[in-house]
PDB file of C-alpha atoms and ligand atoms in Angstrom:
ATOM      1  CA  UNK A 106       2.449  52.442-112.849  1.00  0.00           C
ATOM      2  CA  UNK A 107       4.535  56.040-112.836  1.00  0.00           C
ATOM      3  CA  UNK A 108       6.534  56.630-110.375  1.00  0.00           C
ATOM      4  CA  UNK A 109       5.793  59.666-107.853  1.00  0.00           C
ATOM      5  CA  UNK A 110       7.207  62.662-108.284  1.00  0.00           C
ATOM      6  CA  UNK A 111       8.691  62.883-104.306  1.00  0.00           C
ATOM      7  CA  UNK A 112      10.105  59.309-105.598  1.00  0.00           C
ATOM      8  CA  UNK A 113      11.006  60.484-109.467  1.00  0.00           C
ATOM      9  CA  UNK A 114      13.093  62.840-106.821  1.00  0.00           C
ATOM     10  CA  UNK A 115      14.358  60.974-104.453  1.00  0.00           C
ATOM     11  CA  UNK A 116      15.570  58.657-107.653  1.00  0.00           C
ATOM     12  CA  UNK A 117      17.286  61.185-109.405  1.00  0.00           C
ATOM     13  CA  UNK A 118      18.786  62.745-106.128  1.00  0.00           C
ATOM     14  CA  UNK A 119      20.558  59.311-105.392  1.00  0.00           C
ATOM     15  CA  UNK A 120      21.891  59.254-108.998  1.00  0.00           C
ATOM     16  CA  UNK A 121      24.015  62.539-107.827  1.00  0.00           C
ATOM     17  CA  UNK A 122      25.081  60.728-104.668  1.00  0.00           C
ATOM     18  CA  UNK A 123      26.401  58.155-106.293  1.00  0.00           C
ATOM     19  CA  UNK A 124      28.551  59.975-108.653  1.00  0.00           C
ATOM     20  CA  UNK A 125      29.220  62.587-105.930  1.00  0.00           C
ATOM     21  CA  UNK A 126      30.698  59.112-104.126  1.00  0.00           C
ATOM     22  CA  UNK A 127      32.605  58.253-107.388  1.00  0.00           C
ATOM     23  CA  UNK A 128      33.950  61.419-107.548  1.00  0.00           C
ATOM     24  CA  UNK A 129      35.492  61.476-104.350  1.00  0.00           C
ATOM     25  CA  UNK A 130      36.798  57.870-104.276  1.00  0.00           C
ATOM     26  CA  UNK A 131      38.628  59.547-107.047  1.00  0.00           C
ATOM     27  CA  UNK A 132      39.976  61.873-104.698  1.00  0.00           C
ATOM     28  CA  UNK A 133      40.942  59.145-102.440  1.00  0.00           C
ATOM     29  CA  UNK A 134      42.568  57.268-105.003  1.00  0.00           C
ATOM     30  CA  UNK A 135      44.636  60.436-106.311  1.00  0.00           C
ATOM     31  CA  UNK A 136      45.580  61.096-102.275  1.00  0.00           C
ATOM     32  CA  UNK A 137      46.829  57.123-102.066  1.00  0.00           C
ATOM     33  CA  UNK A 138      48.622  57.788-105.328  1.00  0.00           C
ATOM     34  CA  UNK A 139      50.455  60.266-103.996  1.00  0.00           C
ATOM     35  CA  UNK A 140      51.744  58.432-100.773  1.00  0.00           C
ATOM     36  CA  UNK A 141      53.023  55.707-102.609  1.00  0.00           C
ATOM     37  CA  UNK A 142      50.171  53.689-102.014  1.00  0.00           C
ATOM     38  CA  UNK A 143      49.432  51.813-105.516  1.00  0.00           C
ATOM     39  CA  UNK A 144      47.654  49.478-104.428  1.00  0.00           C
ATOM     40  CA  UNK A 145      45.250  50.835-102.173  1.00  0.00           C
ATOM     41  CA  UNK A 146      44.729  53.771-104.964  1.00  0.00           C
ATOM     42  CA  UNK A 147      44.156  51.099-107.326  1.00  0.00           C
ATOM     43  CA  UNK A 148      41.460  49.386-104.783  1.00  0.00           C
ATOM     44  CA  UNK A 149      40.190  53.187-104.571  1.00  0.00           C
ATOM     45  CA  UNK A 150      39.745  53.627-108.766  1.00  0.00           C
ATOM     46  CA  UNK A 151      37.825  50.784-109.024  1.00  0.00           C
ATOM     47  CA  UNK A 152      35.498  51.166-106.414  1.00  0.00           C
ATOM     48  CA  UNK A 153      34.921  54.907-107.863  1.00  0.00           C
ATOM     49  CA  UNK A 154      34.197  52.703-111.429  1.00  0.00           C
ATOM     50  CA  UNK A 155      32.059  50.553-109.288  1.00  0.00           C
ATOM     51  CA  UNK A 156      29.495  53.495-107.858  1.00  0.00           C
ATOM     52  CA  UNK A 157      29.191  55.055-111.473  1.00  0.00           C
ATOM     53  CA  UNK A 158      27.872  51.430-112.203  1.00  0.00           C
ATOM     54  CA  UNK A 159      25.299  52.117-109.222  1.00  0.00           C
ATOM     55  CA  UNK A 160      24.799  55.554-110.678  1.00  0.00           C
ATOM     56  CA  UNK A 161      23.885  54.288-114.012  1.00  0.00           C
ATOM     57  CA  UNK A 162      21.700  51.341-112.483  1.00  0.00           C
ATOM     58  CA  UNK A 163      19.027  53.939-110.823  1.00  0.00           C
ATOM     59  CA  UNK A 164      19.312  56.184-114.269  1.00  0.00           C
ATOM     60  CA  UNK A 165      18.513  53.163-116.200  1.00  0.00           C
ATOM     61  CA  UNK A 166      15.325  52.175-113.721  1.00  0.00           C
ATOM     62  CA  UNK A 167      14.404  55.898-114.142  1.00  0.00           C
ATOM     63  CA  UNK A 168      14.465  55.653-118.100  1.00  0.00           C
ATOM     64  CA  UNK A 169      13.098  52.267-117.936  1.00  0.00           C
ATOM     65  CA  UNK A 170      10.084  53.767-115.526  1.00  0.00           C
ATOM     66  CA  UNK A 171       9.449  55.907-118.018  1.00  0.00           C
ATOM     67  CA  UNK A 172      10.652  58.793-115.596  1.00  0.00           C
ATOM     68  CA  UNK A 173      12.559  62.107-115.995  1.00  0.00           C
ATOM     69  CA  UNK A 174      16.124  62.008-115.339  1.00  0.00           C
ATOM     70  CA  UNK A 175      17.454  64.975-114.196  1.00  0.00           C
ATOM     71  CA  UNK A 176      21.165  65.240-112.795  1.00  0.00           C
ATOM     72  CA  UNK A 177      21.970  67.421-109.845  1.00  0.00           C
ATOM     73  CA  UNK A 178      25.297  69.016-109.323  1.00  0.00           C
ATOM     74  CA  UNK A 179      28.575  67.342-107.767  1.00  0.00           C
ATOM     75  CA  UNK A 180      30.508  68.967-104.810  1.00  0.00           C
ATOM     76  CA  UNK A 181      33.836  69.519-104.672  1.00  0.00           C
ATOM     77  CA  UNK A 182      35.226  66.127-102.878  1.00  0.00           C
ATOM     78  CA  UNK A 183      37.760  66.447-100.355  1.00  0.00           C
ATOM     79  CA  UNK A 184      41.020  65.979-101.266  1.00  0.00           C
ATOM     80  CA  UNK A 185      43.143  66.474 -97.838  1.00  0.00           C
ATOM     81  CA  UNK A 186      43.686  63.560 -95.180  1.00  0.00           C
ATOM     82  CA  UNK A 187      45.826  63.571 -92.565  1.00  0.00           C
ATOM     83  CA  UNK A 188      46.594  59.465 -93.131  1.00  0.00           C
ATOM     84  CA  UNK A 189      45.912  56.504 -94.418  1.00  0.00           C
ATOM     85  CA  UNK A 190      43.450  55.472 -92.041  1.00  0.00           C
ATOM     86  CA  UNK A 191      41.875  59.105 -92.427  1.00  0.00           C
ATOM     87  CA  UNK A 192      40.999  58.138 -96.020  1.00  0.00           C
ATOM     88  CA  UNK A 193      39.566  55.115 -95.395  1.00  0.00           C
ATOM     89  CA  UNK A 194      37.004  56.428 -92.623  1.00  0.00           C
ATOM     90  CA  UNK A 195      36.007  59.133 -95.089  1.00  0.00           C
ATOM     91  CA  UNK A 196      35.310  55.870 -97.266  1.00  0.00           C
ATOM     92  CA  UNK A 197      32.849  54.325 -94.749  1.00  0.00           C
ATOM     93  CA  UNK A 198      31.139  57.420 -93.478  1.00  0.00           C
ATOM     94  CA  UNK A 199      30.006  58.186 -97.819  1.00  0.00           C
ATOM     95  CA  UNK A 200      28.970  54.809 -97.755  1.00  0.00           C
ATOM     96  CA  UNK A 201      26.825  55.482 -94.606  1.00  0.00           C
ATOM     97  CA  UNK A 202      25.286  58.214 -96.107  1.00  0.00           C
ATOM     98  CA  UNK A 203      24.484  56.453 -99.231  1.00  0.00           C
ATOM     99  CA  UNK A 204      22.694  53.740 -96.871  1.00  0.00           C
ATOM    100  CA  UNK A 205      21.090  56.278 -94.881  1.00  0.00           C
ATOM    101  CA  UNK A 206      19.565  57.655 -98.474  1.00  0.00           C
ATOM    102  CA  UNK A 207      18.617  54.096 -99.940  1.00  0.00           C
ATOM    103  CA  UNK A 208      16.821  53.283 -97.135  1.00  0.00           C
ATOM    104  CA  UNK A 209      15.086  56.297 -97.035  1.00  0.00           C
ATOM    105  CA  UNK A 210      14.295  55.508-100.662  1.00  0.00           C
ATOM    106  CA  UNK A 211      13.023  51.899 -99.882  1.00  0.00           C
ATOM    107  CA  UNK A 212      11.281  53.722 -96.835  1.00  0.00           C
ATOM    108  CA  UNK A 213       9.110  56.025 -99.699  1.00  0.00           C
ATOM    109  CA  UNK A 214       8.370  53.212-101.963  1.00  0.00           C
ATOM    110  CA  UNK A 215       6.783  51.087 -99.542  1.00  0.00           C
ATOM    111  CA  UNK A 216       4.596  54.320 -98.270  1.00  0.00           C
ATOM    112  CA  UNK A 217       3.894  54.832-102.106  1.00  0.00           C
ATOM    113  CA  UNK A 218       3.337  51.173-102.403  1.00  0.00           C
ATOM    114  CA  UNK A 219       5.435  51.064-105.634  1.00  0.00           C
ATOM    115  CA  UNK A 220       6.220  47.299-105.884  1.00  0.00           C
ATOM    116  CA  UNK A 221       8.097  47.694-108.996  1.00  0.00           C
ATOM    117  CA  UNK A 222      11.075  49.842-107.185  1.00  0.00           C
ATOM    118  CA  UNK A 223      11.913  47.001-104.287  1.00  0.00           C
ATOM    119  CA  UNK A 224      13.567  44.340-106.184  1.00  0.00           C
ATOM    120  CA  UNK A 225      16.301  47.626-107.489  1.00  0.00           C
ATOM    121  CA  UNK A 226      16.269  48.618-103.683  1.00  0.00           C
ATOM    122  CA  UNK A 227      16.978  45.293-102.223  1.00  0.00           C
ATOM    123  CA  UNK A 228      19.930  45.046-104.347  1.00  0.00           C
ATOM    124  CA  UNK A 229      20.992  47.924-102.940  1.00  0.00           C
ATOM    125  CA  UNK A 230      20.284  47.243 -99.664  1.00  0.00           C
ATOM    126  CA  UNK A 231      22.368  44.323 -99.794  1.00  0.00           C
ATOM    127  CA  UNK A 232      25.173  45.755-101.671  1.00  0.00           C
ATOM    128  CA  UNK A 233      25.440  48.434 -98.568  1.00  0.00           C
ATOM    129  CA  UNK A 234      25.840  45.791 -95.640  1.00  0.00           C
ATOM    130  CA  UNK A 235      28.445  44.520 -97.909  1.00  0.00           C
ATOM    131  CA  UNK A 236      30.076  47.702 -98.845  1.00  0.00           C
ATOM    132  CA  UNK A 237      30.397  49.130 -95.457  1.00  0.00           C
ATOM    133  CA  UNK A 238      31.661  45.489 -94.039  1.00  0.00           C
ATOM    134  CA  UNK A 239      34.452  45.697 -96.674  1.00  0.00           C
ATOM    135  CA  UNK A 240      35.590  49.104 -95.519  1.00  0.00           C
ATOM    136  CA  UNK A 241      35.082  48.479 -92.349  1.00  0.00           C
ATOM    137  CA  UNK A 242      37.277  45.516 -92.149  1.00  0.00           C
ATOM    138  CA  UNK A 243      40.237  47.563 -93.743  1.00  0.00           C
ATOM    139  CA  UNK A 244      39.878  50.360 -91.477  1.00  0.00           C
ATOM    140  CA  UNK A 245      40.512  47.291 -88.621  1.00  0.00           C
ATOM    141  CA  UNK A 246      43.551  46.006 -90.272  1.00  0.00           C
ATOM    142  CA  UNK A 247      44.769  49.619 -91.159  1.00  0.00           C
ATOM    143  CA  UNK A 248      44.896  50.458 -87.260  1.00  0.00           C
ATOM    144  CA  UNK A 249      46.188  47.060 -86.674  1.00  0.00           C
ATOM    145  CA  UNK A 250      49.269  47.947 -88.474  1.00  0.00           C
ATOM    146  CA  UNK A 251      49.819  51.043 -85.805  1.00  0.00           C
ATOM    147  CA  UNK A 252      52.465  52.639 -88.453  1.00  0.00           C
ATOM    148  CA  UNK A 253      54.672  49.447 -89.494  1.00  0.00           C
ATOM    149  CA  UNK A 254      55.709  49.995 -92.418  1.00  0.00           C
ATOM    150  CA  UNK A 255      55.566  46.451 -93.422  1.00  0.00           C
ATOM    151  CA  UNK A 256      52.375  45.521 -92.492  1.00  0.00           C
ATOM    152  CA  UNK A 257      51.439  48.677 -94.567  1.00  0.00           C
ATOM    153  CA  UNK A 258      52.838  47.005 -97.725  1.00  0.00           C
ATOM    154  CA  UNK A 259      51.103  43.924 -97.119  1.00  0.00           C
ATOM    155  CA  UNK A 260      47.725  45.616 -96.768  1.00  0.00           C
ATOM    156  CA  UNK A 261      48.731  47.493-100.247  1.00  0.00           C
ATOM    157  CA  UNK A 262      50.024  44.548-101.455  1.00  0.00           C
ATOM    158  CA  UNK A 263      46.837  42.773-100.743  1.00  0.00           C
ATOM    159  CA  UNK A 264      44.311  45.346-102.021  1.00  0.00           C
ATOM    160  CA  UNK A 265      45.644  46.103-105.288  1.00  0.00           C
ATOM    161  CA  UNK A 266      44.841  42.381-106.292  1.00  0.00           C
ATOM    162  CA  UNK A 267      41.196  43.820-106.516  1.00  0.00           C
ATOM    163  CA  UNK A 268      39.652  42.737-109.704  1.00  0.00           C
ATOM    164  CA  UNK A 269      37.148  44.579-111.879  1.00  0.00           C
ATOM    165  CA  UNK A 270      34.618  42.470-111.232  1.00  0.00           C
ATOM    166  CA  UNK A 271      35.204  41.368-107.472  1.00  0.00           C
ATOM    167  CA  UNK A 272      32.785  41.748-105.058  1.00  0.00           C
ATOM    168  CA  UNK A 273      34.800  43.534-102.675  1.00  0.00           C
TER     169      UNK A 273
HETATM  170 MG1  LIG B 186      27.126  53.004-104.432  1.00  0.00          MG
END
């Protein structure tokens, strides 16, 4: 079954989210470079290697659909914080948007009743809540630190462990 064209749209237009989102957790990463924050840029890099994974995943179920994939432009990301904690709010409220667009997504297919779309979607879904949990809890140790220096490394310390292929 071919996908809709309001959905063969709303697929392609997530594709440019997500590499709009790598993009800027680029620019976050550069910003923590520049702070001294290796760690925490590191944690930053990977996760902007992790959403052109997400990218590719709905460019691949476009392809696979037999769909046209069509790639919309990237904006500028911002590239100016005024801290630490700054950059890690502008983390969760991209990852709010992209919820806000999958679910609008999942929202569509089930309208369009295009079965074949829900099993990519409830990946998704999933990897949201878990996305936004993960940020969420670093923003709470971030302003749990309240500027001490120490705790700062710690958190850096902590996050540049990251591994490729870890979950968060
Ligand atoms: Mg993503």
């Amino acid at each position: 079954m071919a996908l809709t064209q309001e959905l063969q749209a709303a697929f392609n237009d997530q594709i440019t989210l997500e590499l709009e989102s790598a993009h800027q957790y680029l620019a976050l990463s550069a910003w923590l470079e520049r702070e001294g924050l290796p760690g925490m840029a590191h944690w930053m890099r990977l996760q902007s290697g992790e959403e052109s994974e997400h990218a590719m995943k709905f460019y691949r179920f476009l392809a696979d659909r037999g769909a046209t994939v069509e790639l919309g432009a990237i904006a500028k990301p911002k590239s100016e914080f005024d801290s630490v904690v700054d950059v890690f709010r502008a983390s969760l409220a991209a990852e709010q948007r992209v919820t806000a667009a999958i679910h609008n997504i999942y929202s569509m297919a089930t309208d369009a009743r295009d079965f074949a779309s829900f099993p990519l979607l409830d990946w998704f879904v999933d990897e949201q809540v878990e996305e936004e949990s993960t940020v969420q809890q670093i923003i709470d140790d971030l302003e749990r630190t309240q500027g001490n220096g120490h705790a700062l490394l710690m958190l850096d310390r902590e996050l540049g462990a990251r591994q490729e292929d870890d979950e968060s």
